[in-house]
PDB file of C-alpha atoms in Angstrom:
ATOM      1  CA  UNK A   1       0.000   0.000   0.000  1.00 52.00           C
ATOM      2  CA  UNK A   2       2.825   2.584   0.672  1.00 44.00           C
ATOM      3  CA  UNK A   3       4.986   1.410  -1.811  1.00 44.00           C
ATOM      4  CA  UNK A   4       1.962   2.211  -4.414  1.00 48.00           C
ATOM      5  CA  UNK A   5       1.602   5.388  -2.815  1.00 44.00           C
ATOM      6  CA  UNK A   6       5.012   6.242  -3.025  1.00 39.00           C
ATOM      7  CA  UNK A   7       5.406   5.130  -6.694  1.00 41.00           C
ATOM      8  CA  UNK A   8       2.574   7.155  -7.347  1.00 40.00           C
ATOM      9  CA  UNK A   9       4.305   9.837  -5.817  1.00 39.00           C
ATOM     10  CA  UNK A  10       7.002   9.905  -7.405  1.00 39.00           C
ATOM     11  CA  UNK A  11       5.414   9.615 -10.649  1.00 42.00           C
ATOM     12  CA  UNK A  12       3.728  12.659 -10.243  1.00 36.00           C
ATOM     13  CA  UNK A  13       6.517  14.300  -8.823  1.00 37.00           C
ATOM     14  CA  UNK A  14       8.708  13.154 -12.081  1.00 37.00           C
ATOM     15  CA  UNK A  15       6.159  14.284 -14.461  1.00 39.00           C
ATOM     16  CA  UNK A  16       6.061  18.054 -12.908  1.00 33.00           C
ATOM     17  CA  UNK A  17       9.889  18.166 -12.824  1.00 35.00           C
ATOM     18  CA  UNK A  18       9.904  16.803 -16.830  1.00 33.00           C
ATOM     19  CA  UNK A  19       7.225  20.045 -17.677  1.00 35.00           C
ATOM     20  CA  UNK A  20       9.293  22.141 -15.857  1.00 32.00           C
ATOM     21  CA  UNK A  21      12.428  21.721 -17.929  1.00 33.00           C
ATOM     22  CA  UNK A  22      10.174  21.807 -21.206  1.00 32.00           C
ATOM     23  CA  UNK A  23       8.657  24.949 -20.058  1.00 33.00           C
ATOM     24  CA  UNK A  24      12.617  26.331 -19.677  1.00 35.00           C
ATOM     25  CA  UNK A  25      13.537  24.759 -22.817  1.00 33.00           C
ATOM     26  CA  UNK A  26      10.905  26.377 -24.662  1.00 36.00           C
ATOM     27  CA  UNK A  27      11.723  29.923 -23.101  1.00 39.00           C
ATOM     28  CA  UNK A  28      14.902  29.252 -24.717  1.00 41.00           C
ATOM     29  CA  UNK A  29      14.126  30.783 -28.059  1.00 51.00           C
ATOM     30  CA  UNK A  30      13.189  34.409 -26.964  1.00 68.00           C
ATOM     31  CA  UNK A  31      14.111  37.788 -28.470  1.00 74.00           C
ATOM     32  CA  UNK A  32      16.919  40.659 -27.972  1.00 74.00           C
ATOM     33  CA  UNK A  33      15.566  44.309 -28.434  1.00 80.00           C
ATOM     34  CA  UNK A  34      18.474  46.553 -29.173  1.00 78.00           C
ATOM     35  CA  UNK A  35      18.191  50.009 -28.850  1.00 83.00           C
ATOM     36  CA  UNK A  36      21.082  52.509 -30.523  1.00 81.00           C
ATOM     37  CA  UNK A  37      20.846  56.094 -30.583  1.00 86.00           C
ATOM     38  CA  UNK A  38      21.434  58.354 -33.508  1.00 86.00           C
ATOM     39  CA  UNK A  39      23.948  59.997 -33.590  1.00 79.00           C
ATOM     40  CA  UNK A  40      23.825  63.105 -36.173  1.00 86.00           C
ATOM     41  CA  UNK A  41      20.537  64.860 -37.136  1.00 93.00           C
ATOM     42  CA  UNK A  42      19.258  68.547 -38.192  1.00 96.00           C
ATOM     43  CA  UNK A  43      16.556  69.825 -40.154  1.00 98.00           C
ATOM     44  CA  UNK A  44      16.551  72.255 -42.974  1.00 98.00           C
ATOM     45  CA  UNK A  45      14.146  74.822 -44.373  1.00 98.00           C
ATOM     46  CA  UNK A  46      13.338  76.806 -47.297  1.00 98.00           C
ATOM     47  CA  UNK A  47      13.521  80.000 -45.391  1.00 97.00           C
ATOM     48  CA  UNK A  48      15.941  79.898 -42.948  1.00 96.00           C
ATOM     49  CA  UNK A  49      19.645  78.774 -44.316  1.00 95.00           C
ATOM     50  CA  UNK A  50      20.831  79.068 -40.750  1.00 95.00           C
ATOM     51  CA  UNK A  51      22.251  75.930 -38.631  1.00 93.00           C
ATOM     52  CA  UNK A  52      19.925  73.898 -36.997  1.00 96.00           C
ATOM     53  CA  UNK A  53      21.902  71.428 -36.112  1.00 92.00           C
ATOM     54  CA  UNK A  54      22.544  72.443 -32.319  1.00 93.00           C
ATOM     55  CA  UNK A  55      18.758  72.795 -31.972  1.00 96.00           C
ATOM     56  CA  UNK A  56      17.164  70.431 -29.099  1.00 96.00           C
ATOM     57  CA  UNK A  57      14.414  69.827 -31.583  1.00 98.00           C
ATOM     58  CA  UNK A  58      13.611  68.630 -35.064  1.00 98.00           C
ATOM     59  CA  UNK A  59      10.755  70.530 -37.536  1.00 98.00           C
ATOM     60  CA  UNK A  60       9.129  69.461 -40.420  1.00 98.00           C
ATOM     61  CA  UNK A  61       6.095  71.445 -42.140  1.00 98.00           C
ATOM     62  CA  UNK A  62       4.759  72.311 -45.531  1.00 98.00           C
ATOM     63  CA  UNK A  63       3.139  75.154 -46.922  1.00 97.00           C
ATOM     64  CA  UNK A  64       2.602  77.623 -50.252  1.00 95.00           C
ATOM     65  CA  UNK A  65       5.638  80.132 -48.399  1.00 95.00           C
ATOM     66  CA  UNK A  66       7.921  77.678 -47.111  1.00 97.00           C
ATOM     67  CA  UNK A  67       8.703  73.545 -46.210  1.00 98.00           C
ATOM     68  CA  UNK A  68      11.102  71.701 -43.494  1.00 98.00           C
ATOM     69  CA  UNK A  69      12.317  68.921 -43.436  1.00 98.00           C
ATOM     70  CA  UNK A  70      14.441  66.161 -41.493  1.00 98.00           C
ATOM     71  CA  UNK A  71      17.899  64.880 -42.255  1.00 97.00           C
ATOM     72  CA  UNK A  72      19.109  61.980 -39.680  1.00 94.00           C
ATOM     73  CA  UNK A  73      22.158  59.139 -40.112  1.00 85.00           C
ATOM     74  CA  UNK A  74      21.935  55.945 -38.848  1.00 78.00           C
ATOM     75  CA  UNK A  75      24.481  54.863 -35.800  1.00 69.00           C
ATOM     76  CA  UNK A  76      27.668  54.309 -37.077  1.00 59.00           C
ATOM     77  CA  UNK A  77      29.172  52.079 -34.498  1.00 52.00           C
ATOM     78  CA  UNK A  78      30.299  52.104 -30.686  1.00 46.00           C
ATOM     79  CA  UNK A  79      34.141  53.113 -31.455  1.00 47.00           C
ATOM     80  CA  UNK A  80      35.397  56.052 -30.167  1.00 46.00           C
ATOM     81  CA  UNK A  81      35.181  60.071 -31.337  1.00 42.00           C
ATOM     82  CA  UNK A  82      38.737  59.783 -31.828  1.00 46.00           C
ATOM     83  CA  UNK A  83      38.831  56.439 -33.388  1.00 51.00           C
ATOM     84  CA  UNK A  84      35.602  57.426 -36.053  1.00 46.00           C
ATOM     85  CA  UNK A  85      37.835  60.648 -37.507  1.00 43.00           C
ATOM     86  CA  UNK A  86      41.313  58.252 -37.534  1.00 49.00           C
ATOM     87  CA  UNK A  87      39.117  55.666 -39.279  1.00 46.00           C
ATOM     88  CA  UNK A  88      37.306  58.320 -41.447  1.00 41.00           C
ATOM     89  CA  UNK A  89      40.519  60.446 -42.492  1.00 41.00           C
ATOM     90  CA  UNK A  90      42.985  57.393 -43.390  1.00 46.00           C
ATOM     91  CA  UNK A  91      40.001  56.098 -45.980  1.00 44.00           C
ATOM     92  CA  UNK A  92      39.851  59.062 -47.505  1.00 43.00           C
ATOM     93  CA  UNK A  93      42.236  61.483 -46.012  1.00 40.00           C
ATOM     94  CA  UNK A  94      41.672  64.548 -48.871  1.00 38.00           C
ATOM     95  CA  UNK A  95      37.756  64.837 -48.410  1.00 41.00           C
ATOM     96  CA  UNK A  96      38.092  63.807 -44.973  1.00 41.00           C
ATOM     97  CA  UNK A  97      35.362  63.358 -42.945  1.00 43.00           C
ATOM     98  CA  UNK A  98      32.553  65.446 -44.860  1.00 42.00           C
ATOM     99  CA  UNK A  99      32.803  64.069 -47.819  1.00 39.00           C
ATOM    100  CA  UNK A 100      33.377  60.468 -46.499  1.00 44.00           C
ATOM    101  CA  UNK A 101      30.018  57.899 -46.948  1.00 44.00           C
ATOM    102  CA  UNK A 102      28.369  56.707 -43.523  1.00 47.00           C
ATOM    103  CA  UNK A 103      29.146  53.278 -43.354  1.00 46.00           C
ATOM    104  CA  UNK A 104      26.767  50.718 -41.109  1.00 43.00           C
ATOM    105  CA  UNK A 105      29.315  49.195 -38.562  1.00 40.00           C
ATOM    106  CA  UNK A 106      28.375  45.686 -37.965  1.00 44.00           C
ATOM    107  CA  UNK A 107      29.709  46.499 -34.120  1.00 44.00           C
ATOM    108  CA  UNK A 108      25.895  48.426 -33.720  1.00 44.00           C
ATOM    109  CA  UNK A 109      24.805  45.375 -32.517  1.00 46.00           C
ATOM    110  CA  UNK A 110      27.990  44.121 -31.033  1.00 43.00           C
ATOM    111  CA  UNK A 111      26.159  43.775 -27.773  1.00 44.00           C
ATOM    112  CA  UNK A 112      24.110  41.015 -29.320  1.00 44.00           C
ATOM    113  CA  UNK A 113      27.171  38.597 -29.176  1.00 42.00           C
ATOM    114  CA  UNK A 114      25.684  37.723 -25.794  1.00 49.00           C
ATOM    115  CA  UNK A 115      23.372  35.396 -27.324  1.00 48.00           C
ATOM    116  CA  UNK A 116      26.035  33.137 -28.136  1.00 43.00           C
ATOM    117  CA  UNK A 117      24.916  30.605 -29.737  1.00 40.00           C
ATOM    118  CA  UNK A 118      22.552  32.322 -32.580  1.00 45.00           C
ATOM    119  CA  UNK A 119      24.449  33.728 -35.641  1.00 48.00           C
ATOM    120  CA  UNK A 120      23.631  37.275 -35.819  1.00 52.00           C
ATOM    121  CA  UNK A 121      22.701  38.004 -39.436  1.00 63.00           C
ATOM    122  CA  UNK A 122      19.900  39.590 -41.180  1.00 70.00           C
ATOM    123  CA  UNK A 123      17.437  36.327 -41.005  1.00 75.00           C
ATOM    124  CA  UNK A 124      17.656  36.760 -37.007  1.00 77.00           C
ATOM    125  CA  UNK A 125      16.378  40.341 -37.005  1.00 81.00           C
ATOM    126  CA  UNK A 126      13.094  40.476 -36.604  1.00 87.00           C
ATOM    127  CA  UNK A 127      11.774  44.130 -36.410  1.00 90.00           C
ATOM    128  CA  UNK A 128      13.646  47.754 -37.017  1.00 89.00           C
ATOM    129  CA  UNK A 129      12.143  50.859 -36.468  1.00 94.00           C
ATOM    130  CA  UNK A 130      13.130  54.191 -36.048  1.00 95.00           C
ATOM    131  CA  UNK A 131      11.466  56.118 -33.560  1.00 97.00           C
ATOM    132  CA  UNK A 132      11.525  59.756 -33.463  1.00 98.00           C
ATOM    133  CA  UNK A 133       9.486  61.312 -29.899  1.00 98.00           C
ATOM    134  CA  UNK A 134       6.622  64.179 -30.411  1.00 98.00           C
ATOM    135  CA  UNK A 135       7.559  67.174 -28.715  1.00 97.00           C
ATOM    136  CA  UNK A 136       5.057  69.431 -30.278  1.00 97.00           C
ATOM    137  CA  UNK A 137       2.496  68.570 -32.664  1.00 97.00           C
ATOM    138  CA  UNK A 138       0.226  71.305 -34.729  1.00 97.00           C
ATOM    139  CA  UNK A 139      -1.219  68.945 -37.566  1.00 97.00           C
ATOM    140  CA  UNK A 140      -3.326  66.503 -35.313  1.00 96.00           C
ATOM    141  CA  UNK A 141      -3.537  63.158 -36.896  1.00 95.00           C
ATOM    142  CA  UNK A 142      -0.465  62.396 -39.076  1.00 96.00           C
ATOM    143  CA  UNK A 143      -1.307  59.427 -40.667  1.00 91.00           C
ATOM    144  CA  UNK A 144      -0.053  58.532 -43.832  1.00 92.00           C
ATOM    145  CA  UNK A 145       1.622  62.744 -44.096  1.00 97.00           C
ATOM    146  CA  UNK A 146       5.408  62.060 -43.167  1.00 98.00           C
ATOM    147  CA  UNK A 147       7.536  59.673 -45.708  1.00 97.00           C
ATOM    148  CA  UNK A 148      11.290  59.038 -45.424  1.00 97.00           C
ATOM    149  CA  UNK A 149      13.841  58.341 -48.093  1.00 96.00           C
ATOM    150  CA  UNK A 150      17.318  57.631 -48.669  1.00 94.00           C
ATOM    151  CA  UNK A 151      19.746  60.490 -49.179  1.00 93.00           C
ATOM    152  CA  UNK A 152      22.066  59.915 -52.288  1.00 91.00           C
ATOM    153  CA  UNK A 153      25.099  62.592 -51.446  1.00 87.00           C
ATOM    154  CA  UNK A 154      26.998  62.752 -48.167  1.00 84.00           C
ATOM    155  CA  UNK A 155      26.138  66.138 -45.764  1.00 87.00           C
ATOM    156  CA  UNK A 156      27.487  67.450 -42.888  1.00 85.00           C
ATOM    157  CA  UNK A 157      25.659  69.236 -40.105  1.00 85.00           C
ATOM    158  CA  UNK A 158      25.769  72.584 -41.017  1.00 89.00           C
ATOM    159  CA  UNK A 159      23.709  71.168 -43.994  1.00 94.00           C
ATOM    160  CA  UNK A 160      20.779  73.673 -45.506  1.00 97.00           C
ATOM    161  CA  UNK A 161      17.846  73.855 -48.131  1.00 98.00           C
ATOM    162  CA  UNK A 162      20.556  74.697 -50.525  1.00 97.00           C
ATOM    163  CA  UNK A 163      23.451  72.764 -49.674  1.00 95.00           C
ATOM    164  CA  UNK A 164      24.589  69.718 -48.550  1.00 92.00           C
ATOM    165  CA  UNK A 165      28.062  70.901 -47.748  1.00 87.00           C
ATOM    166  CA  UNK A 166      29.782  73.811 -47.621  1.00 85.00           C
ATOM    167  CA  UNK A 167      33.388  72.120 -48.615  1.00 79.00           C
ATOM    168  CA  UNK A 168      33.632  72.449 -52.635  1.00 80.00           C
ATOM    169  CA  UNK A 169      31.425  73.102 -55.182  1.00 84.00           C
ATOM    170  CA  UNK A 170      29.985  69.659 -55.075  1.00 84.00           C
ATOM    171  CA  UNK A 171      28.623  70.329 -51.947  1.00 88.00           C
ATOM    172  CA  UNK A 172      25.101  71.538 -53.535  1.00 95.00           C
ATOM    173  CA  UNK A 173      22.116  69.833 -53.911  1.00 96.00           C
ATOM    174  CA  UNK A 174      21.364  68.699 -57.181  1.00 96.00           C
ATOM    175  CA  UNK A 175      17.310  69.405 -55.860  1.00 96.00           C
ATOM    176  CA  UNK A 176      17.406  71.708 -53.402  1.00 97.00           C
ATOM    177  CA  UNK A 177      15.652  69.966 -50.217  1.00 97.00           C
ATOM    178  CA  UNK A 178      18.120  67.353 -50.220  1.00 97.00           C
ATOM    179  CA  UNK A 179      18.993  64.689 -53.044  1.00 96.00           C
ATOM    180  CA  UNK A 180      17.171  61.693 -52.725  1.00 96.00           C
ATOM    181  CA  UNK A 181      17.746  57.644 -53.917  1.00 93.00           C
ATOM    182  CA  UNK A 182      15.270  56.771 -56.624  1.00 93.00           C
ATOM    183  CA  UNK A 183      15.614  53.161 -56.035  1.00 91.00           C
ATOM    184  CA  UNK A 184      15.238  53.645 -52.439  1.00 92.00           C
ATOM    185  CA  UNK A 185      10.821  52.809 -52.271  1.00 93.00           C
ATOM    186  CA  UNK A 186       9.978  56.016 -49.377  1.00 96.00           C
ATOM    187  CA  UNK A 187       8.528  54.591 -45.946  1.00 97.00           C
ATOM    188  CA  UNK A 188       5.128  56.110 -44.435  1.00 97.00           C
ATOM    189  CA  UNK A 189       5.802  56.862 -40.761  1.00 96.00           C
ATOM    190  CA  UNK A 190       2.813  55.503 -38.254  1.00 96.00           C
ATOM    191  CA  UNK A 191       1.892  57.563 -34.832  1.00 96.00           C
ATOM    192  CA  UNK A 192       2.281  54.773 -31.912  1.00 95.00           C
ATOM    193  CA  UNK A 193       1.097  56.947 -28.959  1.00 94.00           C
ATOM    194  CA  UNK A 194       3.733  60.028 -28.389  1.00 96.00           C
ATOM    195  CA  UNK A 195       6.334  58.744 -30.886  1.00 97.00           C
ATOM    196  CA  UNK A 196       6.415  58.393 -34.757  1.00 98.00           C
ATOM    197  CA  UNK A 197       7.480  55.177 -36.233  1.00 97.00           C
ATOM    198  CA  UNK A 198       9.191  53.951 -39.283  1.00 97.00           C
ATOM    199  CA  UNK A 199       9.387  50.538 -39.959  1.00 96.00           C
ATOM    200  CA  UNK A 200      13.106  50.003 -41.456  1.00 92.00           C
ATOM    201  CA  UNK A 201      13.092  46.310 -41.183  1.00 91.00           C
ATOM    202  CA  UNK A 202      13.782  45.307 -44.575  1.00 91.00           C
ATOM    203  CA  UNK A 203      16.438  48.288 -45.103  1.00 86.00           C
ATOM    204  CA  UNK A 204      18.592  47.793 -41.688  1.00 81.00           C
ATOM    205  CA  UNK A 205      18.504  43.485 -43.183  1.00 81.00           C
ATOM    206  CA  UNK A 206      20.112  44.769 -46.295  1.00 80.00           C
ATOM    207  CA  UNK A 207      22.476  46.670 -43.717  1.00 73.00           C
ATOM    208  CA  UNK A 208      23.735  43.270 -41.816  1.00 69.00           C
ATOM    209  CA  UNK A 209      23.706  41.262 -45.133  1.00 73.00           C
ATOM    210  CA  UNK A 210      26.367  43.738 -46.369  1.00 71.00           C
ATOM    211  CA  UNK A 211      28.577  45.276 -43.857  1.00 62.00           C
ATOM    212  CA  UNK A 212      29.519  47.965 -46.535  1.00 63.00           C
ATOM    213  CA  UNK A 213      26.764  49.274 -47.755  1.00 68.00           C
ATOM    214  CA  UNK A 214      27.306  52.902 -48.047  1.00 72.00           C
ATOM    215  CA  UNK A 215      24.762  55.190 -45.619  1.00 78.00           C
ATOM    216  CA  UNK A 216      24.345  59.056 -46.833  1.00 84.00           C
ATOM    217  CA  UNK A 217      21.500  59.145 -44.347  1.00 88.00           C
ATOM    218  CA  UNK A 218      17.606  59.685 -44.230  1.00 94.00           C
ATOM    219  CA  UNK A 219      15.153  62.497 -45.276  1.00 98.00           C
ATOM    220  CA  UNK A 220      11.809  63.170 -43.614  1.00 98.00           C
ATOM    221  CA  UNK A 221       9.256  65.442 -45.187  1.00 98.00           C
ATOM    222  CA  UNK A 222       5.753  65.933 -45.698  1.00 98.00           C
ATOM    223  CA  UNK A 223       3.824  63.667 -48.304  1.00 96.00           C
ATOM    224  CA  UNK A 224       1.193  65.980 -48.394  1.00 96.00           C
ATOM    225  CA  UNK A 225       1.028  69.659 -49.918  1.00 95.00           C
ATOM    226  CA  UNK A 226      -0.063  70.893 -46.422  1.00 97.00           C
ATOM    227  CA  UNK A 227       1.297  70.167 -42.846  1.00 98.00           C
ATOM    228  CA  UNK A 228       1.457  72.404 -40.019  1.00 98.00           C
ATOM    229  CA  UNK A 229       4.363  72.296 -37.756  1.00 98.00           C
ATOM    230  CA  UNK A 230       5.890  69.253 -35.957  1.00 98.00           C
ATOM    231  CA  UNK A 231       8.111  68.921 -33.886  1.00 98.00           C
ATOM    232  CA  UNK A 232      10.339  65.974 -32.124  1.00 98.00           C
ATOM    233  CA  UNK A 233      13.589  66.021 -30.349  1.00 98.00           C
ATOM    234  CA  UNK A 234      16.756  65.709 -31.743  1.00 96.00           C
ATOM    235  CA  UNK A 235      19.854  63.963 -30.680  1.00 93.00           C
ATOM    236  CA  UNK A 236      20.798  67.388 -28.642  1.00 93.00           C
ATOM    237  CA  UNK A 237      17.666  67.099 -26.044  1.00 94.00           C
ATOM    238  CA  UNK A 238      18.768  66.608 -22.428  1.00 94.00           C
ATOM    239  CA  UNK A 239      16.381  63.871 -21.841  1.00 94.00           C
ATOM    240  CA  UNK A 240      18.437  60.618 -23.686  1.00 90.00           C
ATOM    241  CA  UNK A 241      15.909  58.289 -23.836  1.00 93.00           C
ATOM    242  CA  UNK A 242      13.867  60.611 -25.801  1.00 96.00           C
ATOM    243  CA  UNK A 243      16.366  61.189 -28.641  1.00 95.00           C
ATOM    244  CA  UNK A 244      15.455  59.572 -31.928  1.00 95.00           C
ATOM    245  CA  UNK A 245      16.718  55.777 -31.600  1.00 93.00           C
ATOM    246  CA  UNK A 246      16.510  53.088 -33.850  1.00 88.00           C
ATOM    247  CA  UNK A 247      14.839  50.014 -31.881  1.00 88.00           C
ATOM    248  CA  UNK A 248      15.813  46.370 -33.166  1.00 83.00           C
ATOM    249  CA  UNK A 249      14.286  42.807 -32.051  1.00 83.00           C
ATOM    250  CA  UNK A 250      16.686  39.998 -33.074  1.00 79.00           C
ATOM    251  CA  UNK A 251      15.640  35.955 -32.430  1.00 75.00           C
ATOM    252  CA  UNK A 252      18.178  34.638 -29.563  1.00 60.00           C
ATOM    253  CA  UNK A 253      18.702  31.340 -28.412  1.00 43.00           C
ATOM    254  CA  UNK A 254      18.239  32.593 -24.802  1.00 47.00           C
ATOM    255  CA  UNK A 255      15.725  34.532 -22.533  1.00 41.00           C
ATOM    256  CA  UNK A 256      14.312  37.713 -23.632  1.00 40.00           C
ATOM    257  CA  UNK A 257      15.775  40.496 -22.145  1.00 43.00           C
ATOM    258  CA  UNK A 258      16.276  44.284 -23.111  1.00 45.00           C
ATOM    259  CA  UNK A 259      19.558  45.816 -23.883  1.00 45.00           C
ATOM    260  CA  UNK A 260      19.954  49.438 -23.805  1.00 46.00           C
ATOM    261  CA  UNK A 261      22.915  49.844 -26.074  1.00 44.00           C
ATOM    262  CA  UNK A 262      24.798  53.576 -26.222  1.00 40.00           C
ATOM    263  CA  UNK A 263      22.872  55.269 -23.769  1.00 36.00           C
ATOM    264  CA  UNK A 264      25.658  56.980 -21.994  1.00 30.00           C
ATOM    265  CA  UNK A 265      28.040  56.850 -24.451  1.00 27.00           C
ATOM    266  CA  UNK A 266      26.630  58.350 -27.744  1.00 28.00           C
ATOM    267  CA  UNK A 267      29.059  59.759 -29.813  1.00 25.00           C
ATOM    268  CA  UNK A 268      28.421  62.645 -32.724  1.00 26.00           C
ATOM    269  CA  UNK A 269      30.391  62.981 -35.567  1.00 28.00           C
ATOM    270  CA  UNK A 270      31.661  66.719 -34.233  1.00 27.00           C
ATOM    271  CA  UNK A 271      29.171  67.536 -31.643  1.00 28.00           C
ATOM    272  CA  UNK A 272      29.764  65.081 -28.761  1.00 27.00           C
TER     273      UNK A 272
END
């Protein structure tokens, strides 16, 4: 009699421990969120050829007398301000470093080499967006207004309507407003809550399919022939977690978790 109840006991027991370990198993296979801040940005208008690029705040609008618009890079890896101009200057040491194309550093998501045992390429990302925070917002709903496209000609911050560059005579826009890729198809940015959203999922998997694909940077403007002012912050706000970030979910062979990548160590390319 005890020896059934003590088989029976232990069968139980054995059959809890066995869905234990195939609930841990399964948890396994969760995701990594990466989060890297950007690291250059400005915005340029039609009227004012003045710097913005200081400014704790990005604009874009659209009207008959006048249009903004956004110009943002991508991050361009975790090394050092020193070690981006060495890098930068010993490629291409006569245009130097405003002239030289933004290259994608594969060491973005060097923090993702925690999940050791997945192979980080672009069939493990699962979801890239870049979200920019709503500071001030005089349109209302801006569903299906904002697009973003590909730049095709390097800039540097003191970029304006007019120019790209102020460093030779190739430093004008071919269209004024900033030269864009043709064969780059434009994204519609989505409002989730306080933030706008652009889902660069299929772009960033080009990105970590080819380490050298050359990065000029992105332009934001208004699809539509109207849109009052909007504004978000820029990489220069004081709040860090509010500067425009592009957020990343990769497929890990262990436990979700959250990785806040850059966040007190963002470097810009001349205004750290």
């Amino acid at each position: 009699m005890y020896l059934q109840k003590f088989v029976f006991i232990k069968t139980v027991l054995l059959s809890v421990m066995l869905m234990v370990m195939l609930m841990a198993l399964s948890g396994c296979g969760g995701t990594v969120t990466q989060i890297d801040y950007l690291e250059t940005d400005t915005f340029i208008s039609s009227t004012d050829l003045t710097n913005h690029a200081a400014l704790n705040y990005l604009e874009i609008s659209k009207s008959a007398s006048g249009e903004e618009r956004i110009i943002v890079k991508l991050p361009t890896g975790k090394r050092s301000l020193t070690e981006n101009f060495d890098a930068v200057f010993s490629e291409n040491p006569i245009a130097g470093i405003a002239l030289m194309p933004f290259l994608i550093l594969i060491d973005i998501i060097a923090d993702l080499l925690s999940c050791k045992d997945a192979a980080l390429n672009s069939t493990s990302l699962t979801s890239a967006k870049l979200v920019f925070d709503i500071s001030d917002n005089q349109e209302g709903s801006l569903t299906s207004k904002i697009s973003m496209g590909l730049l095709s000609k390097p800039w540097w911050q003191s970029a304006n309507w007019e120019r790209a560059h102020h460093f030779s005579s190739k430093g004008r826009w071919v269209t004024q407003g900033g030269d864009l890729d043709s064969s780059f198809a434009v994204i519609t940015g989505s409002v989730n809550g306080s933030t706008l959203e652009f889902d660069v999922t299929s772009y960033f998997k080009t990105l970590i399919s080819n380490k050298e694909t050359t990065h000029y940077g992105l332009l934001i403007k208004s699809e539509t022939p109207a849109l009052a002012s909007v504004r978000f912050d820029s990489t220069q706000t004081s709040t860090s977690t509010k500067r425009p970030r592009l957020v990343s979910t990769y497929q890990c062979l262990q436990p979700k978790t959250n990785i806040q990548a850059g966040k007190e160590s963002v470097y810009y390319l001349g205004l750290q």
